[in-house]
Short mmCIF file of C-alpha atoms and ligand atoms in Angstrom, two decimals:
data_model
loop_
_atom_site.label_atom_id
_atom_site.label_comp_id
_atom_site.label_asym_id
_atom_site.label_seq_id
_atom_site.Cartn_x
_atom_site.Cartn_y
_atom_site.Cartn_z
CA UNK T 1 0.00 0.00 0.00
CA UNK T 2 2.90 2.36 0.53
CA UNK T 3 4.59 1.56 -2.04
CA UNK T 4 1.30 2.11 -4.06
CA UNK T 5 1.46 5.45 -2.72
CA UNK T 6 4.68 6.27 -3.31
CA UNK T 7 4.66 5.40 -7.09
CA UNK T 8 1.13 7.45 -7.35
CA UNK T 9 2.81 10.32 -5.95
CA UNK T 10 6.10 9.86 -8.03
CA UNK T 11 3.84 10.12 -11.02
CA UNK T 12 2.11 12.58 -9.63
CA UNK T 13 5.35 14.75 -9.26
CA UNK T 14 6.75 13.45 -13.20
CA UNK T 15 2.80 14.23 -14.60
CA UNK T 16 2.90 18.10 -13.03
CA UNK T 17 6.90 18.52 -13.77
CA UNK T 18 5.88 17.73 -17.69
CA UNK T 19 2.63 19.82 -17.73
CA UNK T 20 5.75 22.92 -16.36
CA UNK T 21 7.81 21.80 -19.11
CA UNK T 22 5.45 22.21 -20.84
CA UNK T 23 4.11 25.67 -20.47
CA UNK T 24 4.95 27.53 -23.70
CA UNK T 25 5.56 31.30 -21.37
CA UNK T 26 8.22 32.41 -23.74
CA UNK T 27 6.76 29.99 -26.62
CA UNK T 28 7.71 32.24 -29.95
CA UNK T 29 5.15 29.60 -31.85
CA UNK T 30 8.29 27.38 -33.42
CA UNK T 31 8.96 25.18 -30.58
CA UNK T 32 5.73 22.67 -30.68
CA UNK T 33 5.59 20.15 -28.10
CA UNK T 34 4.60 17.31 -28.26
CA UNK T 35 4.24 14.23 -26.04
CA UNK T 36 5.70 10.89 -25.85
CA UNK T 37 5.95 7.87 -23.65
CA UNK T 38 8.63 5.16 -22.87
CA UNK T 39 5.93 2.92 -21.96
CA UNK T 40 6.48 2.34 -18.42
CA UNK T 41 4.55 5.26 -17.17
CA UNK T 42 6.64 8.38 -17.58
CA UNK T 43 5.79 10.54 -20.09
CA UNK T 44 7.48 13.98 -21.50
CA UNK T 45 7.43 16.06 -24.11
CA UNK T 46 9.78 16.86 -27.50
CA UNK T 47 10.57 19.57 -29.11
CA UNK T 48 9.11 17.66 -32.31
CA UNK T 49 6.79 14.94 -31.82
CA UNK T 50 8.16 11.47 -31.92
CA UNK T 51 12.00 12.28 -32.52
CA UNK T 52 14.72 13.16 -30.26
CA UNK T 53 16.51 16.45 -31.38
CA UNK T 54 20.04 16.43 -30.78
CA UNK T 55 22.48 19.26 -31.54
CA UNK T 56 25.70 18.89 -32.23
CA UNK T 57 28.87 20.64 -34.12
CA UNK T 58 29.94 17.37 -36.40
CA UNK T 59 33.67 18.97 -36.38
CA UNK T 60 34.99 16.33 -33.64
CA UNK T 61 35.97 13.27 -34.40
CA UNK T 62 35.41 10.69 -33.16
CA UNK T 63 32.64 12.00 -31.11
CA UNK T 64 30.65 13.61 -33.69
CA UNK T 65 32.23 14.36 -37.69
CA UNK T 66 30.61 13.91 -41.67
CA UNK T 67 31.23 10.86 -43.08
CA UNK T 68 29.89 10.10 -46.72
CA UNK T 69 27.05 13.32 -46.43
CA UNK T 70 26.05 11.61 -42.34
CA UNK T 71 26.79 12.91 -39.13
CA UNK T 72 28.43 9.83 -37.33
CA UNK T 73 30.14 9.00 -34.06
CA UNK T 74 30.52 8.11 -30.76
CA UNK T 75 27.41 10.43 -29.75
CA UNK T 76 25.27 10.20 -32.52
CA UNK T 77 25.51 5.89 -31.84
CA UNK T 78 24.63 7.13 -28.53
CA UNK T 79 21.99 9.27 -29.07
CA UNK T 80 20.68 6.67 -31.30
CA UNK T 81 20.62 4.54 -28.39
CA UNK T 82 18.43 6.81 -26.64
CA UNK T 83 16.13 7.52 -28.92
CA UNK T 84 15.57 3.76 -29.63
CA UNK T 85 14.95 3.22 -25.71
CA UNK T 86 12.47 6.29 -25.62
CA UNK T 87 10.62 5.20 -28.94
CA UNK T 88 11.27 7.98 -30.66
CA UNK T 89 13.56 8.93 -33.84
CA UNK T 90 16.32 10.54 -33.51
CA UNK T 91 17.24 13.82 -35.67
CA UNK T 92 20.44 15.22 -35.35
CA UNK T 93 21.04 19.44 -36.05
CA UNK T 94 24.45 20.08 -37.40
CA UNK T 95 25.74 23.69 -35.98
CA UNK T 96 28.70 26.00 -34.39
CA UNK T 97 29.65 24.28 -31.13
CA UNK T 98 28.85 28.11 -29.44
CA UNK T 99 24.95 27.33 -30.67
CA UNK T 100 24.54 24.23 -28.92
CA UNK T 101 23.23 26.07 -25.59
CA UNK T 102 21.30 27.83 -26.80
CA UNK T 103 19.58 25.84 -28.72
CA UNK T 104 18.45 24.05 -25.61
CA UNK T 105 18.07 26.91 -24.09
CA UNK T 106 15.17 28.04 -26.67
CA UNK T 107 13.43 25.01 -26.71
CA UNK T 108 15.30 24.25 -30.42
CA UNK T 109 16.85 20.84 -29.25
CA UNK T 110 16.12 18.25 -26.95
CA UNK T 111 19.63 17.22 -26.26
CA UNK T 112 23.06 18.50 -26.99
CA UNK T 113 25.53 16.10 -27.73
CA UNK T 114 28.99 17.01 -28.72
CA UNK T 115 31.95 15.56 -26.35
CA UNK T 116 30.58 18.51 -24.32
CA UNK T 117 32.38 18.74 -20.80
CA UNK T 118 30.50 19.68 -18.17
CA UNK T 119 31.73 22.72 -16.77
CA UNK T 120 30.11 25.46 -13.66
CA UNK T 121 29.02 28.20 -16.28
CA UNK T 122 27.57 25.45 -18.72
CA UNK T 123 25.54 24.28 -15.25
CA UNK T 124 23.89 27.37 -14.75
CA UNK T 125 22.69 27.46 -18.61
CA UNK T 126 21.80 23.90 -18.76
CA UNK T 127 21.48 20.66 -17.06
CA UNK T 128 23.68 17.41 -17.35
CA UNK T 129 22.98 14.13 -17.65
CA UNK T 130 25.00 11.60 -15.99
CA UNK T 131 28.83 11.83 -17.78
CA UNK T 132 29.37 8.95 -20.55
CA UNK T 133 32.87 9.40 -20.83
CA UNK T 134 36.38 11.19 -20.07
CA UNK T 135 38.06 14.11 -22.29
CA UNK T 136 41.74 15.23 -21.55
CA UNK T 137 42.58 18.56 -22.64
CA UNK T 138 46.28 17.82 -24.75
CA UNK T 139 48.57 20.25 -26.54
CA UNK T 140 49.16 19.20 -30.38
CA UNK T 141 52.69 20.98 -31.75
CA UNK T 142 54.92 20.00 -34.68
CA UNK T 143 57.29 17.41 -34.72
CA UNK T 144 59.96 19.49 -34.05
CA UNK T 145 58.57 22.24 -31.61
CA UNK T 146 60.49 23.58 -28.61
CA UNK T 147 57.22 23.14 -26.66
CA UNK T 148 57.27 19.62 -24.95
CA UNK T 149 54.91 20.18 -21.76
CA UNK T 150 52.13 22.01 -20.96
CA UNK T 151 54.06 23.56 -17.99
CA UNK T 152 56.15 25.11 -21.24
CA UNK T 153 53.33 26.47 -22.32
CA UNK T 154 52.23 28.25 -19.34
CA UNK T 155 55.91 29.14 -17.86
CA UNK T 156 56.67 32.88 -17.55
CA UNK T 157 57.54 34.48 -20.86
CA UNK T 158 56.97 32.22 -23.19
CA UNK T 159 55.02 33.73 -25.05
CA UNK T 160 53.44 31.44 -27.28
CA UNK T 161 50.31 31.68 -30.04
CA UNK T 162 47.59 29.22 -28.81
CA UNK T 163 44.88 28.00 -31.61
CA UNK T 164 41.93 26.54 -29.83
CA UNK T 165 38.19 26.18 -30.81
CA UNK T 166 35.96 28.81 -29.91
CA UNK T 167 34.08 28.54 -26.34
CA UNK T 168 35.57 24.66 -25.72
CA UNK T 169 37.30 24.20 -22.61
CA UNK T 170 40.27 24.25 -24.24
CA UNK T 171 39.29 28.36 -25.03
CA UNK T 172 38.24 28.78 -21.40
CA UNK T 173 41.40 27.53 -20.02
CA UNK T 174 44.12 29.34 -22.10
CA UNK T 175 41.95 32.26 -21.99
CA UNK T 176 42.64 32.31 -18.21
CA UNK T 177 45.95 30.95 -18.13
CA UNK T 178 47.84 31.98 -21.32
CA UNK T 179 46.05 35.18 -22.29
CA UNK T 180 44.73 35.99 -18.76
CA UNK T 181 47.85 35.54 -17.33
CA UNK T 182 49.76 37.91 -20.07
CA UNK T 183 51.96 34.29 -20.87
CA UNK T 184 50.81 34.52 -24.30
CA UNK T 185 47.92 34.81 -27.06
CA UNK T 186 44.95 32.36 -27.53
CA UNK T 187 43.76 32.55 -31.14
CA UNK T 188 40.09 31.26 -31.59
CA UNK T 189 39.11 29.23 -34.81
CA UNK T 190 35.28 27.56 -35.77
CA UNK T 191 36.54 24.10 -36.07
CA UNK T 192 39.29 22.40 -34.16
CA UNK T 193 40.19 20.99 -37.73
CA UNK T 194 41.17 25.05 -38.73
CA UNK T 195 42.93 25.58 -35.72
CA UNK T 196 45.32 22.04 -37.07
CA UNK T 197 45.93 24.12 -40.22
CA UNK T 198 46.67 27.24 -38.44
CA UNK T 199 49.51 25.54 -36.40
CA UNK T 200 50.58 23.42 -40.05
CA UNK T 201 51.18 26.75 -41.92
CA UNK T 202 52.26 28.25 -38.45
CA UNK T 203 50.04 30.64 -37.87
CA UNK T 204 49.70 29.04 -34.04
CA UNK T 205 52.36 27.46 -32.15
CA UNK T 206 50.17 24.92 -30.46
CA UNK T 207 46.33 23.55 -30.63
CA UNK T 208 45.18 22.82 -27.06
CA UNK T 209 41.98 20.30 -27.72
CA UNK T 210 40.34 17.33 -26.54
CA UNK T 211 42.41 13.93 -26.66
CA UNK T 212 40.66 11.95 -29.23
CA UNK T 213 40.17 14.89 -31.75
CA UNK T 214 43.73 15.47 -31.22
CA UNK T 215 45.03 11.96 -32.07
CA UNK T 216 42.01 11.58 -35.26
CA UNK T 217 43.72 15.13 -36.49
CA UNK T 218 47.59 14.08 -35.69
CA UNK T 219 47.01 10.79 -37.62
CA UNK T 220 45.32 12.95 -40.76
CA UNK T 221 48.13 15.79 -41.15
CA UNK T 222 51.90 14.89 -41.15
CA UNK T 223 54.52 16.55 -39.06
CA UNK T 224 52.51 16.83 -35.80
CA UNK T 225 52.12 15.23 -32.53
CA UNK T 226 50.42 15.20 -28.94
CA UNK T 227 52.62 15.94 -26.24
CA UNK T 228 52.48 13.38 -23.04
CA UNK T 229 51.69 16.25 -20.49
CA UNK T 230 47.89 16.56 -19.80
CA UNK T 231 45.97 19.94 -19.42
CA UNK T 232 43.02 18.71 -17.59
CA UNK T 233 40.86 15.80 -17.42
CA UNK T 234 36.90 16.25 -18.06
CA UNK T 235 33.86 14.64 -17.68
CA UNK T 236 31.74 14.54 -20.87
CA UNK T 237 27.67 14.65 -20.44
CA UNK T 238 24.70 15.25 -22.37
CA UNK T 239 23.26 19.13 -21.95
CA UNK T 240 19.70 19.09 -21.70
CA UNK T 241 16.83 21.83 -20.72
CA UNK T 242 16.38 23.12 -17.10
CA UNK T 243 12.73 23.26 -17.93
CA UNK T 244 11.96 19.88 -19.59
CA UNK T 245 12.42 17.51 -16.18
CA UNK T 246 10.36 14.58 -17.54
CA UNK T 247 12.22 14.69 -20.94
CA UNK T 248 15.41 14.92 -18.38
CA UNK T 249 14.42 12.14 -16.51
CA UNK T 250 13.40 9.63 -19.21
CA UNK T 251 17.01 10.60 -21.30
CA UNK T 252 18.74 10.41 -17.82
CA UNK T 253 17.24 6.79 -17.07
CA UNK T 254 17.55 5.46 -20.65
CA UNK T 255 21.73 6.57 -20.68
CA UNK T 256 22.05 5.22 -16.87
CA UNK T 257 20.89 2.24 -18.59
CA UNK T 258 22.86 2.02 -21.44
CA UNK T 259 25.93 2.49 -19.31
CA UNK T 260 24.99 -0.32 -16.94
CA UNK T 261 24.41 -2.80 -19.76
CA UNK T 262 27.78 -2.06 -21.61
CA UNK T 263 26.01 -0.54 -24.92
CA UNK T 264 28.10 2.57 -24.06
CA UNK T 265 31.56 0.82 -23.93
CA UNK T 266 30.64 -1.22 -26.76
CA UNK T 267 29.65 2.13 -28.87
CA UNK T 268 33.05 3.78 -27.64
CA UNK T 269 35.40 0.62 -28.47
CA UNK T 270 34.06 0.73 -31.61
CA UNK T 271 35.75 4.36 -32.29
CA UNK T 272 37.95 4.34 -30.37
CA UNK T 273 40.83 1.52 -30.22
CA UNK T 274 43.16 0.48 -27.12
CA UNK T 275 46.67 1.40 -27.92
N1 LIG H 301 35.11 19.12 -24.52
C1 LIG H 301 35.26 20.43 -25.04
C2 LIG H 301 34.20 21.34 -24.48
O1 LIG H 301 33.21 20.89 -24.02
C3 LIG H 301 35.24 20.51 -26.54
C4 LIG H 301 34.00 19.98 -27.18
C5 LIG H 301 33.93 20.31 -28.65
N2 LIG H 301 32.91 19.55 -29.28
C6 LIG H 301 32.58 19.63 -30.58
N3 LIG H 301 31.66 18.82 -31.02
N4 LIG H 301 33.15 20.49 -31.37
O2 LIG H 301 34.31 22.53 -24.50
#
């Protein structure tokens, strides 16, 4: 009987949190909801009926990049995943990583998926799901650079050109500790893939950028390579609305899920191979 209770109430809570989701107060007339079920009682809304909308900048390999006219991946297998647990089809929104906020944030995308590390600002925009994996920030130079540590980055007077991707981590970082700290300047490109060319035609010194896209770009150009010395290690997560809690919930649940029964790891050692 308590139990009964308890679940009643528990739907109670999910039922009224999806009718708040819901309420279209700054609705501009584009962002539709609709509903959908998982079947096991929860239900929540999308911003298009029956698919999952993720966004994502497809510049990051092997996390998200064009292959053959698709946007494949790490997380777009994942957010396959999802989708397929939630019933619903999954529609992926190719943009600048900068838009990916955003477009959660006005009801444009469900989910934003995009090696995306989950960081204190990012929290107070959007929420995260549970992390799916780990990012290093790495430094990428040229075979034959006189930078071989991050601490050689960052010493006093040294006065180095930085290329990152705008508004990663890797941005927020050298921001504060290269440029911020009058050490050097941090030059900001669309695509990690521009900042590479930047530092081939030596326009940059360095590329400070996430681990994997840093290897998939080192083994495409000639000449470069990842130095051993790590920046900082991040969680990645999936950035989701602060007012969609059932939609949160069921995409929460479905990736907790997917973890536990090794689809996750399965999805990752498929891009991404043990040395
Ligand atoms: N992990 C870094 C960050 O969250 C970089 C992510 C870039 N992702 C992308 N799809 N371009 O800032």
């Amino acid at each position: 009987m308590k139990k009964l209770i308890m679940s009643l109430l528990a739907s109670a809570m999910v039922l009224s949190m999806a009718a708040c989701g819901n309420t279209p107060a700054s609705n501009d007339g584009s962002q539709e909801s609709a509903s959908g079920s998982t079947g096991e009682g929860s239900s929540f809304t999308t911003v298009v009926e029956g698919k999952l909308t993720m966004a994502t900048n497809a510049t990051f390999p092997p996390y998200e990049y064009v292959e053959g006219g698709n946007i494949t991946g790490i997380d777009a297998e994942i957010a396959a995943a999802i989708a397929g647990k939630l019933g619903l089809e999954l529609q992926i929104d190719d943009m600048q990583f900068t838009a990916i906020t955003e477009s959660i944030k006005n009801g444009k995308a469900d989910i934003g998926l995009a090696g995306m590390t989950v960081t204190p600002d990012r929290q107070e925009e959007v929420d995260f799901t549970v992390s799916y994996a780990t990012g290093i920030q790495v430094v990428i130079v040229t075979e034959d650079s006189s930078i071989t540590s991050v601490d050689d980055l960052l010493a006093e007077g040294a006065n180095h050109k930085v290329g990152v991707q705008l508004n990663t981590t890797g941005d927020m970082f050298t921001t504060d500790d290269v440029e911020g700290a009058g050490k050097g300047e941090v030059i900001r490109y669309d695509k990690g893939a521009d900042a590479v060319q930047a530092l081939k035609t030596g326009k940059v010194d360095c590329v400070v950028i996430d681990n994997e896209p840093a290897k998939a770009f080192v083994a495409e150009n000639e000449g470069l390579k990842v130095l051993e010395t790590e920046y900082a290690v991040e969680d990645y997560a999936a950035a989701m609305s602060k007012d969609n809690p059932a939609l949160y919930e069921a995409v929460n649940t479905a990736l907790q899920e997917l973890i536990a029964d090794g689809t996750i790891q399965g999805i990752i050692d498929k891009y991404i191979k043990a040395e």
